[in-house]
XYZ file of C-alpha atoms in Angstrom:
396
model
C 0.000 0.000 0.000
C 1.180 3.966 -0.487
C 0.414 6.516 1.643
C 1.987 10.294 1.674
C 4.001 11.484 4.042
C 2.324 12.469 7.413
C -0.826 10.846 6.434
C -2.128 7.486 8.636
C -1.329 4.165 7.019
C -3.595 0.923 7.828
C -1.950 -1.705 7.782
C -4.700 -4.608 7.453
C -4.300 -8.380 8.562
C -7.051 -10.903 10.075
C -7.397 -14.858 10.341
C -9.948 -17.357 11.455
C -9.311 -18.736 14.689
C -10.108 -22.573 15.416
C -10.124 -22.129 19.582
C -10.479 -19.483 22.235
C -8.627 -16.535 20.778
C -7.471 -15.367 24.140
C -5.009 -17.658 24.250
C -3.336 -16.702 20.981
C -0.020 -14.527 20.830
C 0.130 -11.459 18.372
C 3.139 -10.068 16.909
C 4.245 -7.268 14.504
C 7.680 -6.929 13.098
C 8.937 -4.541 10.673
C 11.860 -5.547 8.176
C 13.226 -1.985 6.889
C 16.781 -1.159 7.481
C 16.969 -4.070 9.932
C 14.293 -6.246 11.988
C 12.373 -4.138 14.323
C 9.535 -4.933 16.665
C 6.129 -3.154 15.915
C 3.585 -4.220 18.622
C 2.567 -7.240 19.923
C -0.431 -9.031 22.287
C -0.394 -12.067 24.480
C -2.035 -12.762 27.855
C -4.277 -9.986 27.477
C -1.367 -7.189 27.561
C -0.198 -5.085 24.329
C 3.350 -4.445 24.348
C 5.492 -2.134 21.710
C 8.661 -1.926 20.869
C 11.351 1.265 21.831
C 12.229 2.588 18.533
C 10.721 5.275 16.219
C 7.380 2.991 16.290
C 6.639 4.213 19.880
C 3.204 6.549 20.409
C 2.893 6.061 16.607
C 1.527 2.594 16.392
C -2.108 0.845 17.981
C -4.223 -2.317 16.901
C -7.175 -0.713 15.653
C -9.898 -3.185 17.277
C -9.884 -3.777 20.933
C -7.708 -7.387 21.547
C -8.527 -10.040 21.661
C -9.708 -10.228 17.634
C -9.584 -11.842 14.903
C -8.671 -8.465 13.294
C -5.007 -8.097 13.396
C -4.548 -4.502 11.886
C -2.368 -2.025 13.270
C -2.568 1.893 12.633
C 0.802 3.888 11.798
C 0.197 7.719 12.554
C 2.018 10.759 11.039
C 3.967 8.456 8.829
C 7.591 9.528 7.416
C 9.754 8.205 4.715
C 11.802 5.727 7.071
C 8.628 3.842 7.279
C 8.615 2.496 4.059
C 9.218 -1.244 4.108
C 8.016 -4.595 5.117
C 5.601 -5.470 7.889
C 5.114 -8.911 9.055
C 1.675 -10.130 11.203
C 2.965 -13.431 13.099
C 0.013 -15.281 15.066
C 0.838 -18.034 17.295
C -2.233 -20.103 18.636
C -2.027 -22.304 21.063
C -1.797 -26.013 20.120
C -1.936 -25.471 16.643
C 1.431 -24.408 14.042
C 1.801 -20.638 13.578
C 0.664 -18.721 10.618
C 2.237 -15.192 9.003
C 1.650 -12.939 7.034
C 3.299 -9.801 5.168
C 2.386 -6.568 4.138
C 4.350 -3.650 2.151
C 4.109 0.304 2.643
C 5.260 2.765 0.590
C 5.440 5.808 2.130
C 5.430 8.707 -1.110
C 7.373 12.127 -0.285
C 5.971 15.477 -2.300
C 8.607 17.501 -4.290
C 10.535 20.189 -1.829
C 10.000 23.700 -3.222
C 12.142 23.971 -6.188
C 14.712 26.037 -7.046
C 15.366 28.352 -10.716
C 18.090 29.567 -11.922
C 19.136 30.677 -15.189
C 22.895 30.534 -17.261
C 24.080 32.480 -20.260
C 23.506 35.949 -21.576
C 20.648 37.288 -22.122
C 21.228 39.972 -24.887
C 19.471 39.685 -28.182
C 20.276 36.507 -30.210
C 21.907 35.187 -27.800
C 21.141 31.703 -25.593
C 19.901 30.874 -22.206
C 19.457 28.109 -20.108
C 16.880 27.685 -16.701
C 16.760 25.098 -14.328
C 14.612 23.845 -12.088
C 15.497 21.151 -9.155
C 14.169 19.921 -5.949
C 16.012 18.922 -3.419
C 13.405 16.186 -2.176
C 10.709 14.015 -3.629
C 9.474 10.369 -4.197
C 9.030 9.120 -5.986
C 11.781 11.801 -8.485
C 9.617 14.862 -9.429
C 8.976 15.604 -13.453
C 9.406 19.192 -14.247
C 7.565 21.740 -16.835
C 8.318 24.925 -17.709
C 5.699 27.330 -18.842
C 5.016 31.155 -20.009
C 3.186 33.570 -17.769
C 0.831 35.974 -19.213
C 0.250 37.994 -21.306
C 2.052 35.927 -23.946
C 1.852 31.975 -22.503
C 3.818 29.643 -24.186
C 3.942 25.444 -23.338
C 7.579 24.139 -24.540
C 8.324 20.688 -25.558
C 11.381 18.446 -25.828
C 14.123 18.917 -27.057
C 14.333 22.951 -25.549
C 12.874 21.379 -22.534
C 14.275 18.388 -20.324
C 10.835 17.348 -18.213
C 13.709 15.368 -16.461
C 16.463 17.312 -15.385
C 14.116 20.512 -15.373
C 16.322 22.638 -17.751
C 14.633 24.919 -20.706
C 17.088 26.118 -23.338
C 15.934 29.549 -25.179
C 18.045 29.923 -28.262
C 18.280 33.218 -30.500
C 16.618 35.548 -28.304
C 14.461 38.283 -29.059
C 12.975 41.430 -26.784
C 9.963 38.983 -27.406
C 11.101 36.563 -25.569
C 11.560 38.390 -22.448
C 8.566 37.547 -19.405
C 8.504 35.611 -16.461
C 8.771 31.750 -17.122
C 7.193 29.602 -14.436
C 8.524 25.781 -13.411
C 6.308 23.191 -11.592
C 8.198 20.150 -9.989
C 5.239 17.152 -9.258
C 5.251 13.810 -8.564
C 2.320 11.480 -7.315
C 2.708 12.813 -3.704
C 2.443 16.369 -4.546
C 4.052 19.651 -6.571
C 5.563 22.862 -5.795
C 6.977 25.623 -7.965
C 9.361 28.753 -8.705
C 9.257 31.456 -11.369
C 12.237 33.438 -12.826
C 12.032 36.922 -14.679
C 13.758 37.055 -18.135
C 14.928 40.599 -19.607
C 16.229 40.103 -23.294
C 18.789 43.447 -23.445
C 20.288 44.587 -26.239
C 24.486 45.056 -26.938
C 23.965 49.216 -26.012
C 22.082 48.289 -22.830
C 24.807 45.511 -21.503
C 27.203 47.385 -21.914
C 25.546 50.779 -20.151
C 24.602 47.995 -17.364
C 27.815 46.663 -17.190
C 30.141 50.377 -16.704
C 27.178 50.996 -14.166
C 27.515 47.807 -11.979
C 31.652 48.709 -12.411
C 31.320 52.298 -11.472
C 29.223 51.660 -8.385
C 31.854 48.915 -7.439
C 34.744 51.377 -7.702
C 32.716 53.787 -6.072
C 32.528 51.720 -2.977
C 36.031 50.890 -2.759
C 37.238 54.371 -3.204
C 34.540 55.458 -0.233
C 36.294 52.570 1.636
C 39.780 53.817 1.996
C 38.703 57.557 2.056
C 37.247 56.448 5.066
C 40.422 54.552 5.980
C 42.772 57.447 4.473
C 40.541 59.833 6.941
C 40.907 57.383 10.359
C 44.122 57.484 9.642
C 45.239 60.913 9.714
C 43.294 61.947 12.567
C 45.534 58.889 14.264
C 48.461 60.551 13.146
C 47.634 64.495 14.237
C 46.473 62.890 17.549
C 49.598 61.254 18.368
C 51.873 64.436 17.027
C 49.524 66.702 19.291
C 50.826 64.437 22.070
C 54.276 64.557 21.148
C 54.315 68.018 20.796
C 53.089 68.206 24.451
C 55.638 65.718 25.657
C 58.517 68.103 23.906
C 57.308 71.356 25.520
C 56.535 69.969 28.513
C 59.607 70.450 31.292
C 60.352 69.072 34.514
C 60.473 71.104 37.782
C 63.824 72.465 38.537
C 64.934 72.734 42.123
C 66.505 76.204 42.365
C 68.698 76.972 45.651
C 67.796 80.381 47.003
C 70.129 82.951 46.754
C 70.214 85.840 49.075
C 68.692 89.159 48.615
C 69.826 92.962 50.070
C 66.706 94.668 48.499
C 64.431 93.639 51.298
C 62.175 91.318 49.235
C 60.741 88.414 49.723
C 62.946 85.142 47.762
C 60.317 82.770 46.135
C 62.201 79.508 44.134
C 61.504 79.381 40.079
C 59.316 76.345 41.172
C 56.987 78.679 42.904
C 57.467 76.986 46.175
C 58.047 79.452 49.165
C 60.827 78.283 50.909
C 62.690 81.170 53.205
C 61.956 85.116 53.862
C 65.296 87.052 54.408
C 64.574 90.548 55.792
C 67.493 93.267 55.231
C 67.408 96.102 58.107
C 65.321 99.100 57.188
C 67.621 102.253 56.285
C 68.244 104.464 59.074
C 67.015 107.463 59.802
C 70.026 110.134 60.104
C 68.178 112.490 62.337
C 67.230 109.670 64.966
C 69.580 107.877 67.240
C 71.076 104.448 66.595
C 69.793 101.679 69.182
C 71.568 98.383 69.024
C 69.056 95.454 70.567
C 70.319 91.761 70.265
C 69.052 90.082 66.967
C 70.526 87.088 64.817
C 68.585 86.588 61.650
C 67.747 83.465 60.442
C 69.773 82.614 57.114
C 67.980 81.616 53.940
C 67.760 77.913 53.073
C 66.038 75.285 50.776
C 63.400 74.735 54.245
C 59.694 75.499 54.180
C 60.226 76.232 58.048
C 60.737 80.053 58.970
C 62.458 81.048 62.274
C 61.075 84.160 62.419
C 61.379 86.844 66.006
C 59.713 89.935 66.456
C 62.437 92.842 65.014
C 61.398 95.892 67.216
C 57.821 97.491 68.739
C 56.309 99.385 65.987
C 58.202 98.051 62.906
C 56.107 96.668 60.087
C 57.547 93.490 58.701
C 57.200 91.242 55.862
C 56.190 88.302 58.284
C 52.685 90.201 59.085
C 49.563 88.061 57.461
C 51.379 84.845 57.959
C 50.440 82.155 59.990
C 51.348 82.297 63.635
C 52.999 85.775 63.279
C 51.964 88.128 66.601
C 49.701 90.471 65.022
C 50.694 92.712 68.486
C 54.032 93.770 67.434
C 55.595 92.499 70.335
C 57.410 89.135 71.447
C 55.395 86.815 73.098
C 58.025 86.647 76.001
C 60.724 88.975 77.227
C 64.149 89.436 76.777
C 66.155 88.260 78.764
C 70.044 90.032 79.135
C 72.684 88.323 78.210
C 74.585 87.220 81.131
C 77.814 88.188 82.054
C 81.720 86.517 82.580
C 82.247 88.371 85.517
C 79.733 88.205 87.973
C 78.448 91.924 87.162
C 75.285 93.343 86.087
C 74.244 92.552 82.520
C 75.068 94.784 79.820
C 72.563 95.743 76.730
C 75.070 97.063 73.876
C 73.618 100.078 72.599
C 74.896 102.407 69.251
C 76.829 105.199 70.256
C 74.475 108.494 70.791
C 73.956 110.300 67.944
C 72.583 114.243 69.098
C 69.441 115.159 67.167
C 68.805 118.505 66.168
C 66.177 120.800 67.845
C 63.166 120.633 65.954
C 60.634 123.502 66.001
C 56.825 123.282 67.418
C 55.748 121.894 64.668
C 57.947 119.151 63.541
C 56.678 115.855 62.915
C 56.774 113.682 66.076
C 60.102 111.424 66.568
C 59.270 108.125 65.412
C 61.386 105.216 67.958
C 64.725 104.898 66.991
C 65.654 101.547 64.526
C 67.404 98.536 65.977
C 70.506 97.293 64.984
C 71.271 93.550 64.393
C 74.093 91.400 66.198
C 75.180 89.065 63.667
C 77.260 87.225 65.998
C 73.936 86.053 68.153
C 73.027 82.400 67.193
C 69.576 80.785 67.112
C 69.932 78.945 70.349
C 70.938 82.130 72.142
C 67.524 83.475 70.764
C 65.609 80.646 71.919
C 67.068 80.865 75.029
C 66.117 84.490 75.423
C 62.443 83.665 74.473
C 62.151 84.556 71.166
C 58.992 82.489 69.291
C 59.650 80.191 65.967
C 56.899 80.612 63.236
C 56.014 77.800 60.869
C 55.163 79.001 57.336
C 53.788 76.260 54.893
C 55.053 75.937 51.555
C 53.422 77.645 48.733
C 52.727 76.142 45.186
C 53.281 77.327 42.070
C 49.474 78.358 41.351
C 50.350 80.634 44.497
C 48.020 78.712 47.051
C 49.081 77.071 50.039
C 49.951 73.751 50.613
């Protein structure tokens, strides 16, 4: 028997039984690629087989029966092959019996194509093919409207599905149709035929170049493009690099203008005061004082000069806003045992000054260089810190 693919196939068998049919033994067997059981019955329980067969297969009368057929659902092509109904009954020789299905497979959707050039008087060939079918499919080609045309052998192969269109005309050109069928079934594809004359190829063929070139020459402008912009970023950087210059570490040198001395870093690192010029019309007082010397140190020793001075020291951090030393002086002592001795300038006489002279500001004191820091600590005097200063000017 032949049944198409996914379809049920009933596979029909029956006998006439001699005794109680109860205690007769059922079996099916399929011989396909190799023996395989199908179903079976005995004792009153139906048993099948774990292969493909399994939820596919049933008797299709309630056992026991005399009617042995068996039902194959949603059949494929691996099905196709021999079936055998054994029946044992009890007592009596066995009997058999065989049965054949054919299971037929519709053409797949076909495929056209189409070789040669079509340009007036000259040839072309379509083809049709399917990849699947069974039995093999026939093929016909045909001409859609408005002009139909049926071709016969030898331009067309029903067999191999090819149509060969010799001398072409603009006639000719249309959309030519191919059906693949076989007893299970058809399918079919179309294909659209221009017939172009020699002017038009070749107007079709500079165009299909042109675009081509087009596109390539887009391509590396675009890659010409990503390129340079590589290249100016990484000289930009380079450029950078070679103007760029490391911080130099300056020493200070020393002053006699009076000025502050800030590194070429911009880092604050020592204040040097010179003494202030002397009045000539004021007396010279000499109090004990040892400046600091300028180093490469962010910390200041800084003392309080004289009452009433102004100094470069004032706004800084921990500098007595009072104009006077946090702690008193104390006198040097002496080698001898005497009183201590303040060294004082030698008296200069001012002039008399009339009524309305300008009052006498207090005379300027004089430094000792030969005072050292611990004699100044010793005597009271206060050390400021200063913190360093960066080269954007703000404190650090």
């Amino acid at each position: 028997m032949e049944v198409v693919k996914g379809q049920m196939a009933v596979l029909q068998a029956w006998y006439s039984p001699t005794a109680d049919i109860s205690k007769n033994s059922v079996t099916w067997q399929f011989f396909g690629n190799g023996t395989k059981p199908v179903i079976n019955y005995s004792s009153g329980q139906i048993g099948y087989g774990q292969n493909e067969f399994t939820k596919r297969v049933g008797f299709s009368v309630a056992m026991p029966s005399a009617n042995l057929s068996i039902y194959i659902n949603n059949t494929q092509e691996s099905d196709s092959g021999l079936y055998v109904c054994i029946v044992i009954i009890s007592g009596a020789p066995a009997i058999s019996g065989d049965i054949r299905l054919n299971v037929k497979v519709p053409p797949s959707p076909p495929i056209c194509t189409m070789t040669g050039n079509p340009v007036v008087k000259g040839n072309v060939t379509l083809s049709c093919k399917s990849r699947h079918g069974k039995p093999i499919p026939q093929y016909k080609w045909t001409k859609a409207a408005p002009l139909s045309e049926v071709f016969f052998s030898p331009m067309q192969n029903e067999r191999h599905g090819t149509l060969r269109l010799s001398n072409l005309t603009k006639s000719m050109s249309g959309k030519y149709i191919c059906r693949a069928s076989n007893t299970a079934g058809s399918d079919s594809c179309s294909i659209n035929l221009e017939v172009i004359t020699s002017s038009n190829a070749g107007i079709i063929a500079a165009a299909t170049l042109g675009s081509i070139v087009g596109l390539v020459a887009m391509v590396l402008f675009l890659i010409f493009i990503l390129r340079r912009r590589r290249d100016t970023e990484e000289e930009i950087a380079n450029e950078i690099k070679e103007d760029a210059q490391a911080p130099k570490r300056v020493s200070w040198a020393k002053s006699n203008t009076g000025s502050d001395i800030v590194s070429k870093n911009g880092t604050l690192s020592s204040i040097a005061t010179s003494p202030r010029p002397r009045d000539p019309h004021q007396p010279n007082f000499s109090y004990p004082y040892s400046p600091t010397s300028a180093s490469d140190s962010s910390v200041i020793n800084a003392y309080q000069l004289r009452p009433g001075e102004a100094s470069t020291l004032q706004g800084l951090p921990g500098y007595n806003m009072g104009g006077t030393p946090s702690r008193k002086l104390k006198r040097p002592p002496t080698t001898n045992g005497g009183p201590p001795q303040v060294l004082r300038s030698p008296v200069i006489a001012i002039p008399s000054r009339t009524a309305g002279a300008q009052p006498q500001v207090p005379p300027p004191l004089t430094v000792s260089p030969q005072m050292s820091s611990s004699t100044l600590t010793r005597m009271g005097a206060v050390a400021v810190m200063v913190p360093a200063q960066s080269q954007a000017g703000s404190l650090v």
